Tab-separated table of C-alpha atoms in Angstrom:
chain	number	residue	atom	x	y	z
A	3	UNK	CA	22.000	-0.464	81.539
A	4	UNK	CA	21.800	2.531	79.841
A	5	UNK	CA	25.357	2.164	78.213
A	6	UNK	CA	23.791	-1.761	77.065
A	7	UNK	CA	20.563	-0.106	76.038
A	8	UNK	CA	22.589	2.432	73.640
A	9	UNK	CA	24.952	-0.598	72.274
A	10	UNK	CA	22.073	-2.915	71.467
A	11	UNK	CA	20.699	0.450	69.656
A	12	UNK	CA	24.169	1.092	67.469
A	13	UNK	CA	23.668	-2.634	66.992
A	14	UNK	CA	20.249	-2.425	65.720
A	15	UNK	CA	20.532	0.710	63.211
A	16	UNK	CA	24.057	-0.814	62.444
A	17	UNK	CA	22.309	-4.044	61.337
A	18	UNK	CA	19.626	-2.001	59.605
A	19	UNK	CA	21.977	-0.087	57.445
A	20	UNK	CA	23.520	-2.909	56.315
A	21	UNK	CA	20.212	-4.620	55.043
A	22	UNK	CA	19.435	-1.550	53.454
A	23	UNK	CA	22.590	-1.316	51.249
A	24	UNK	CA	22.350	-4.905	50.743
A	25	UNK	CA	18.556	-4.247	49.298
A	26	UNK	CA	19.472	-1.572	46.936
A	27	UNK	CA	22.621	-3.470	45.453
A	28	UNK	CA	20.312	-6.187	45.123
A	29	UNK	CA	17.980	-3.856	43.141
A	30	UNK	CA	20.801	-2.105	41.642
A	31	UNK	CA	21.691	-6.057	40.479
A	32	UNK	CA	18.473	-6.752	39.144
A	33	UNK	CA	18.145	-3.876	36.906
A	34	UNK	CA	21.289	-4.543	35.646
A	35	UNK	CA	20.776	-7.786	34.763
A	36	UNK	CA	17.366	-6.878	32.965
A	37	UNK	CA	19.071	-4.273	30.824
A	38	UNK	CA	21.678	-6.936	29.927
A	39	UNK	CA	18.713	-9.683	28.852
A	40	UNK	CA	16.644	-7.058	27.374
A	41	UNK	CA	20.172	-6.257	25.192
A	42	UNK	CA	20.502	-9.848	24.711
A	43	UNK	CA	17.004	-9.808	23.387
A	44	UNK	CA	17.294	-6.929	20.770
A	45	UNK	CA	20.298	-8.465	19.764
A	46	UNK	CA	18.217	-11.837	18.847
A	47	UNK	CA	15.400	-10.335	17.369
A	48	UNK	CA	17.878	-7.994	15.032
A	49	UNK	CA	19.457	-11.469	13.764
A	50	UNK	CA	15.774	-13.391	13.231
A	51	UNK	CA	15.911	-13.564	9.555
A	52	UNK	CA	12.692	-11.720	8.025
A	53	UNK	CA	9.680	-13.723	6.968
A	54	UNK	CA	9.457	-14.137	2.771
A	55	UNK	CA	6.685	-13.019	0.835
A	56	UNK	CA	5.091	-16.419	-0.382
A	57	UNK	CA	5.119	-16.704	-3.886
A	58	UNK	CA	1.767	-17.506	-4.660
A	59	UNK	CA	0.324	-13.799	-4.146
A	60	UNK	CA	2.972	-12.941	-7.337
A	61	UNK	CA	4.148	-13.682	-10.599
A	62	UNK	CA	7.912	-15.034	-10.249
A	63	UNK	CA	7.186	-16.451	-13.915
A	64	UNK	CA	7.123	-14.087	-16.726
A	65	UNK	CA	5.508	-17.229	-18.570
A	66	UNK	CA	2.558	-17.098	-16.085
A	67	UNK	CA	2.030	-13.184	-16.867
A	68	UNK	CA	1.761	-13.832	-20.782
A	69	UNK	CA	-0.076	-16.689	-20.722
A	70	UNK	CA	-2.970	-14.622	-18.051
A	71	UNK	CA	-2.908	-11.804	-20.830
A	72	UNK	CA	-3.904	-13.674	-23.281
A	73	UNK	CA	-6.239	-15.293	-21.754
A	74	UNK	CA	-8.228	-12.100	-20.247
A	75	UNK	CA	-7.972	-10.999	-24.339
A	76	UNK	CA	-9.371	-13.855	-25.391
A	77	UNK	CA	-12.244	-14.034	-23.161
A	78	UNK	CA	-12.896	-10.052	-23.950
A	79	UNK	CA	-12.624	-10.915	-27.157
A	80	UNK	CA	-15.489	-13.197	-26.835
A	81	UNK	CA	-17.872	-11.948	-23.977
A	82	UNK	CA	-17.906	-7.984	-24.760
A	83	UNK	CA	-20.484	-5.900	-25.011
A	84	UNK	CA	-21.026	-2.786	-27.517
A	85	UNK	CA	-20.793	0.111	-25.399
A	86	UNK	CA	-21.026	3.265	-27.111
A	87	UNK	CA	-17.733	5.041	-25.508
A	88	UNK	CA	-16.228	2.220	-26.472
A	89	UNK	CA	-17.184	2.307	-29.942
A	90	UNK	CA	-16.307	6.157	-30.050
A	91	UNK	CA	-12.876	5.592	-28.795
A	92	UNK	CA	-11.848	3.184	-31.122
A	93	UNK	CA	-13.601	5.276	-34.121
A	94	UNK	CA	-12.081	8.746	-33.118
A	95	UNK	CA	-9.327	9.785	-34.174
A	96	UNK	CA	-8.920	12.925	-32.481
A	97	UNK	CA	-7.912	12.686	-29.075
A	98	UNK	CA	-9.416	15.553	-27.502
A	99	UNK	CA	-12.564	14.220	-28.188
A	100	UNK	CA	-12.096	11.204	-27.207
A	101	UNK	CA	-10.954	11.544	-24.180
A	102	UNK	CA	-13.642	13.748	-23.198
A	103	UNK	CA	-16.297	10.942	-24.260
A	104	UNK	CA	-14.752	8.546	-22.454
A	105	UNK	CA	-14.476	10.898	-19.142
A	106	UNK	CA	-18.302	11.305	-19.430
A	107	UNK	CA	-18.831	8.018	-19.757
A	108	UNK	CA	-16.924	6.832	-16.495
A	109	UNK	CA	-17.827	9.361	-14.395
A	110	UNK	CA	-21.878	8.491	-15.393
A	111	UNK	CA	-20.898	4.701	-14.630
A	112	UNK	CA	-20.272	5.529	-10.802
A	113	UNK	CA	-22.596	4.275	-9.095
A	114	UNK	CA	-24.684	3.484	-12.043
A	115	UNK	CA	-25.601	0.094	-14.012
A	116	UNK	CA	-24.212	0.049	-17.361
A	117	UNK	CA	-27.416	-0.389	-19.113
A	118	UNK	CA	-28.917	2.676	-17.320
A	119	UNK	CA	-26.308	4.754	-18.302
A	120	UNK	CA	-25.794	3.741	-22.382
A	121	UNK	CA	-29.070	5.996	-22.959
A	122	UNK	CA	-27.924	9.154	-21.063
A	123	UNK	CA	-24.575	8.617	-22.575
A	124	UNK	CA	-26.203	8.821	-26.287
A	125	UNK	CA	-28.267	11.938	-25.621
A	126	UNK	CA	-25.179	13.672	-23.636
A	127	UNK	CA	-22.677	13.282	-26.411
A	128	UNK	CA	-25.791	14.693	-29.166
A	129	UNK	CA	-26.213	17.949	-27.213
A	130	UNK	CA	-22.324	18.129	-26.264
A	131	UNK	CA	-20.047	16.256	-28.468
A	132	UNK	CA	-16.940	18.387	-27.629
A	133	UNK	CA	-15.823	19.348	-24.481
A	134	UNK	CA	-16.067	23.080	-25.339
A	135	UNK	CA	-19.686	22.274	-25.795
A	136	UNK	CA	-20.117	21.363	-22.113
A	137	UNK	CA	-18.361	24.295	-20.849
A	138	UNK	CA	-20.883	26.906	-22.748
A	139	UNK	CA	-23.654	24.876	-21.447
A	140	UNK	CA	-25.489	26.522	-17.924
A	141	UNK	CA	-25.135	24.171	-14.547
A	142	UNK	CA	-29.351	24.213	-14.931
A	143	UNK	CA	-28.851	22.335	-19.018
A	144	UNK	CA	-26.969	20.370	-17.059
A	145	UNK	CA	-29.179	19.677	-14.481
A	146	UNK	CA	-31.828	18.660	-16.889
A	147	UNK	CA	-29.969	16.272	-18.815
A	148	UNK	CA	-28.721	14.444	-15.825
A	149	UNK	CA	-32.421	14.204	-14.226
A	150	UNK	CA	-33.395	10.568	-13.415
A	151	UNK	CA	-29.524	9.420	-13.415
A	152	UNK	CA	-28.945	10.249	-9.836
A	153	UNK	CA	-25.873	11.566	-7.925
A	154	UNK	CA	-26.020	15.156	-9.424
A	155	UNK	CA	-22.528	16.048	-8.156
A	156	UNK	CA	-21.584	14.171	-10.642
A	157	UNK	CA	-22.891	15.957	-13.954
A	158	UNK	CA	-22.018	19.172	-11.546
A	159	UNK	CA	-18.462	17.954	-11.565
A	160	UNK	CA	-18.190	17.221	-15.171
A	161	UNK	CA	-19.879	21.121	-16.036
A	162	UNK	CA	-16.814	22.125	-13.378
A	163	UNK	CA	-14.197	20.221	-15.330
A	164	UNK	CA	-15.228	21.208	-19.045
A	165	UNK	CA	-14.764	24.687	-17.609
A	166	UNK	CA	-11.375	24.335	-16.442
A	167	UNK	CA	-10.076	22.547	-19.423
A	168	UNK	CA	-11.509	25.093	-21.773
A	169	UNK	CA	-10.198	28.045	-19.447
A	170	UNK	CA	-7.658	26.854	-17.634
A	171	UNK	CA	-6.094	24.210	-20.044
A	172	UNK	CA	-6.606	26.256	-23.374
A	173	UNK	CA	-9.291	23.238	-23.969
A	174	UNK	CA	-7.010	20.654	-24.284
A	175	UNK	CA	-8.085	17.519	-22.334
A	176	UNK	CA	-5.366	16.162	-20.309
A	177	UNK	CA	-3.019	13.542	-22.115
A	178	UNK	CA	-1.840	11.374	-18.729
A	179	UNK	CA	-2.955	9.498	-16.238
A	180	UNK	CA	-1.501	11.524	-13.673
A	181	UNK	CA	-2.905	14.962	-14.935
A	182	UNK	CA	-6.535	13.250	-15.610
A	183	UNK	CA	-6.255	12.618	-11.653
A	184	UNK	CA	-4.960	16.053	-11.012
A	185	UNK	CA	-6.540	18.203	-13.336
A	186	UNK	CA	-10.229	17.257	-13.300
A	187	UNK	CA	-13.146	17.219	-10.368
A	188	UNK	CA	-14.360	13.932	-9.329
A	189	UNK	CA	-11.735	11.984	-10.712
A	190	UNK	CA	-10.425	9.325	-8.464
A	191	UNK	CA	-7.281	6.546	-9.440
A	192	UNK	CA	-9.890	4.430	-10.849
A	193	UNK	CA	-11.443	6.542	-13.217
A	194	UNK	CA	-7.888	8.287	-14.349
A	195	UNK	CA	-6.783	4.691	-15.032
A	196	UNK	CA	-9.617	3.481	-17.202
A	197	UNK	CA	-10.126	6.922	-19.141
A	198	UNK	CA	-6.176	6.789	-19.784
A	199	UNK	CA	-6.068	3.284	-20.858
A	200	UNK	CA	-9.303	3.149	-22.788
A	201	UNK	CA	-8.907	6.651	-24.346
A	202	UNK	CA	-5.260	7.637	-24.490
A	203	UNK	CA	-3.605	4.034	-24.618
A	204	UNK	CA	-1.523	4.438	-21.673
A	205	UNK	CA	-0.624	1.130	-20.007
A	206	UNK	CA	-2.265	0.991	-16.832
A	207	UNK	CA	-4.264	-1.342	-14.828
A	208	UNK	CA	-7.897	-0.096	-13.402
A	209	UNK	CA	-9.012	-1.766	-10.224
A	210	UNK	CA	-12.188	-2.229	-8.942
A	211	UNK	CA	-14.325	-4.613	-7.008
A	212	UNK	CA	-14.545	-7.069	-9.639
A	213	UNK	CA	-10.729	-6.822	-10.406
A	214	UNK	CA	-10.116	-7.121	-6.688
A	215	UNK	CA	-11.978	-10.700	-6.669
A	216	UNK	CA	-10.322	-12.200	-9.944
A	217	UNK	CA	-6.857	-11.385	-8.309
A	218	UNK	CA	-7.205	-12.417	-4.988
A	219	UNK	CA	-8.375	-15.527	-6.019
A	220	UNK	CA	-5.652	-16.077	-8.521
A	221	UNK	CA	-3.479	-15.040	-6.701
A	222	UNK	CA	-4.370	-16.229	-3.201
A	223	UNK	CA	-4.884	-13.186	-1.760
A	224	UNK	CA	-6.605	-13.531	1.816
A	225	UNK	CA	-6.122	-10.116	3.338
A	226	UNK	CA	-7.983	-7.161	3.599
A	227	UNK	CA	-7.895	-5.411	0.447
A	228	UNK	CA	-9.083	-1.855	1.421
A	229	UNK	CA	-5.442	-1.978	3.752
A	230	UNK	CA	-2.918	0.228	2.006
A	231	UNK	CA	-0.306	-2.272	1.761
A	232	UNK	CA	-2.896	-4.663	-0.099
A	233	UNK	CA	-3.945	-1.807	-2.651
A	234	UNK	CA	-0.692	-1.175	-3.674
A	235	UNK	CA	-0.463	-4.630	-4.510
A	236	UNK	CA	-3.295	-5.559	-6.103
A	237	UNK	CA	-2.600	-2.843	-8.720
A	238	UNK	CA	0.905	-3.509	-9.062
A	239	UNK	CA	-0.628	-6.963	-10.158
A	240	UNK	CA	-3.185	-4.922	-12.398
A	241	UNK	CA	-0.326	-2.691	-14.015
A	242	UNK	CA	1.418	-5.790	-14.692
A	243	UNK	CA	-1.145	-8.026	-16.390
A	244	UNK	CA	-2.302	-5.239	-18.629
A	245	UNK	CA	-0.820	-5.878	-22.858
A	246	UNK	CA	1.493	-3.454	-24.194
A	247	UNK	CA	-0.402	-3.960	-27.368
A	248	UNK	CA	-3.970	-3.774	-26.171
A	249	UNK	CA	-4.196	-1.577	-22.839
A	250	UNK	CA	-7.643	-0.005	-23.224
């Protein structure tokens, strides 16, 4: 019995051990054949042609981009309003100071209503018509003039930047778009973009809420425009609708 009892228990580990090895080569199997249809998968995906940007959110017709410049000129032509930075950068004809007048006036229209502003802008440019005239003023001058307007940083950040032109840049306003955005305080894309265009003539577009509306609707734009991707594109759009021949 006892020679039975240890047979039947050779038997029973025997059979055991043979399950066991049959379980991991079935495991050993079905990883294998996972990697293989994951593979397969990667393999699929990598061939899936990519999707193609529709063409309605572009211009694929130079046509279309002339005939939308003129008609933005033609409606500015008929709907503008006499600003007085405008006025002054069309009139001056040095650059310096123009470029300062129109930096005062943008960074006064953030966050402030046009009509608000046009009275500030007046009595700003009579006590400091030049930049260097800013920069000898004191932060408390300042202070005073800007009362009422709101935002103080902001006439704090123009004091800063009449400063730093006048020590730092031999008083020379900046001359680009790039060194507007670089060189003076407070000065976002936006406001480097319309003081370049408007004052300097560089061809740029400026894009802000309002811009952001007229192109997604012509150009069927549905998604969210503060993503990066959609930024990017809506002033590609802007840089490419602006006239050679009439930028500011």
């Amino acid at each position: 019995m006892a020679i039975t009892e240890g047979r039947l228990i050779m038997n029973g580990l025997r059979s055991a051990v043979s399950k066991g090895k049959r379980g991991r080569m079935g495991t050993v199997e079905t990883s294998a054949s996972t990697r293989k249809r994951s593979k397969q998968a990667v393999k699929e995906e990598d061939t899936t042609p990519p999707v193609p940007q529709s063409s309605f959110h572009t211009f694929s017709d130079p046509a279309d981009v002339v005939q939308l410049r003129s008609q933005l000129l033609s409606w500015y032509d008929k709907e503008k309003r006499e600003l007085p930075w405008r006025t002054l950068a069309l009139a001056e004809s040095d650059i310096n100071i123009r470029t300062y007048a129109v930096w005062v006036s943008e960074i006064m229209l953030q966050q402030t209503q046009v009509a608000t502003v046009k009275e500030y802008y007046k009595r700003w440019l009579k006590k400091w018509p030049t930049v260097q005239d800013l920069a000898a003023a004191t932060i408390e001058e300042v202070n005073q003039m800007w009362s009422g307007l709101g935002y103080y940083s902001r006439g704090r950040r123009l004091h800063e930047g009449a400063q730093k032109v006048v020590l730092e840049l031999k008083g020379r306003m900046p001359r680009t778009v790039d060194d507007l955005l670089k060189q003076l305080p407070g000065v976002g894309r936006y406001t480097a973009a319309a003081v370049g265009s408007i004052a300097l003539g560089q061809v740029t577009g400026a894009v802000d809420g309002n811009v952001i509306r007229v192109l997604c609707r012509v150009r069927a734009i549905g998604a969210d425009s503060t993503r990066p991707t959609v930024t990017e594109a809506l002033w590609n759009l802007s840089n490419l609708l602006v006239d050679p021949e009439r930028p500011g």
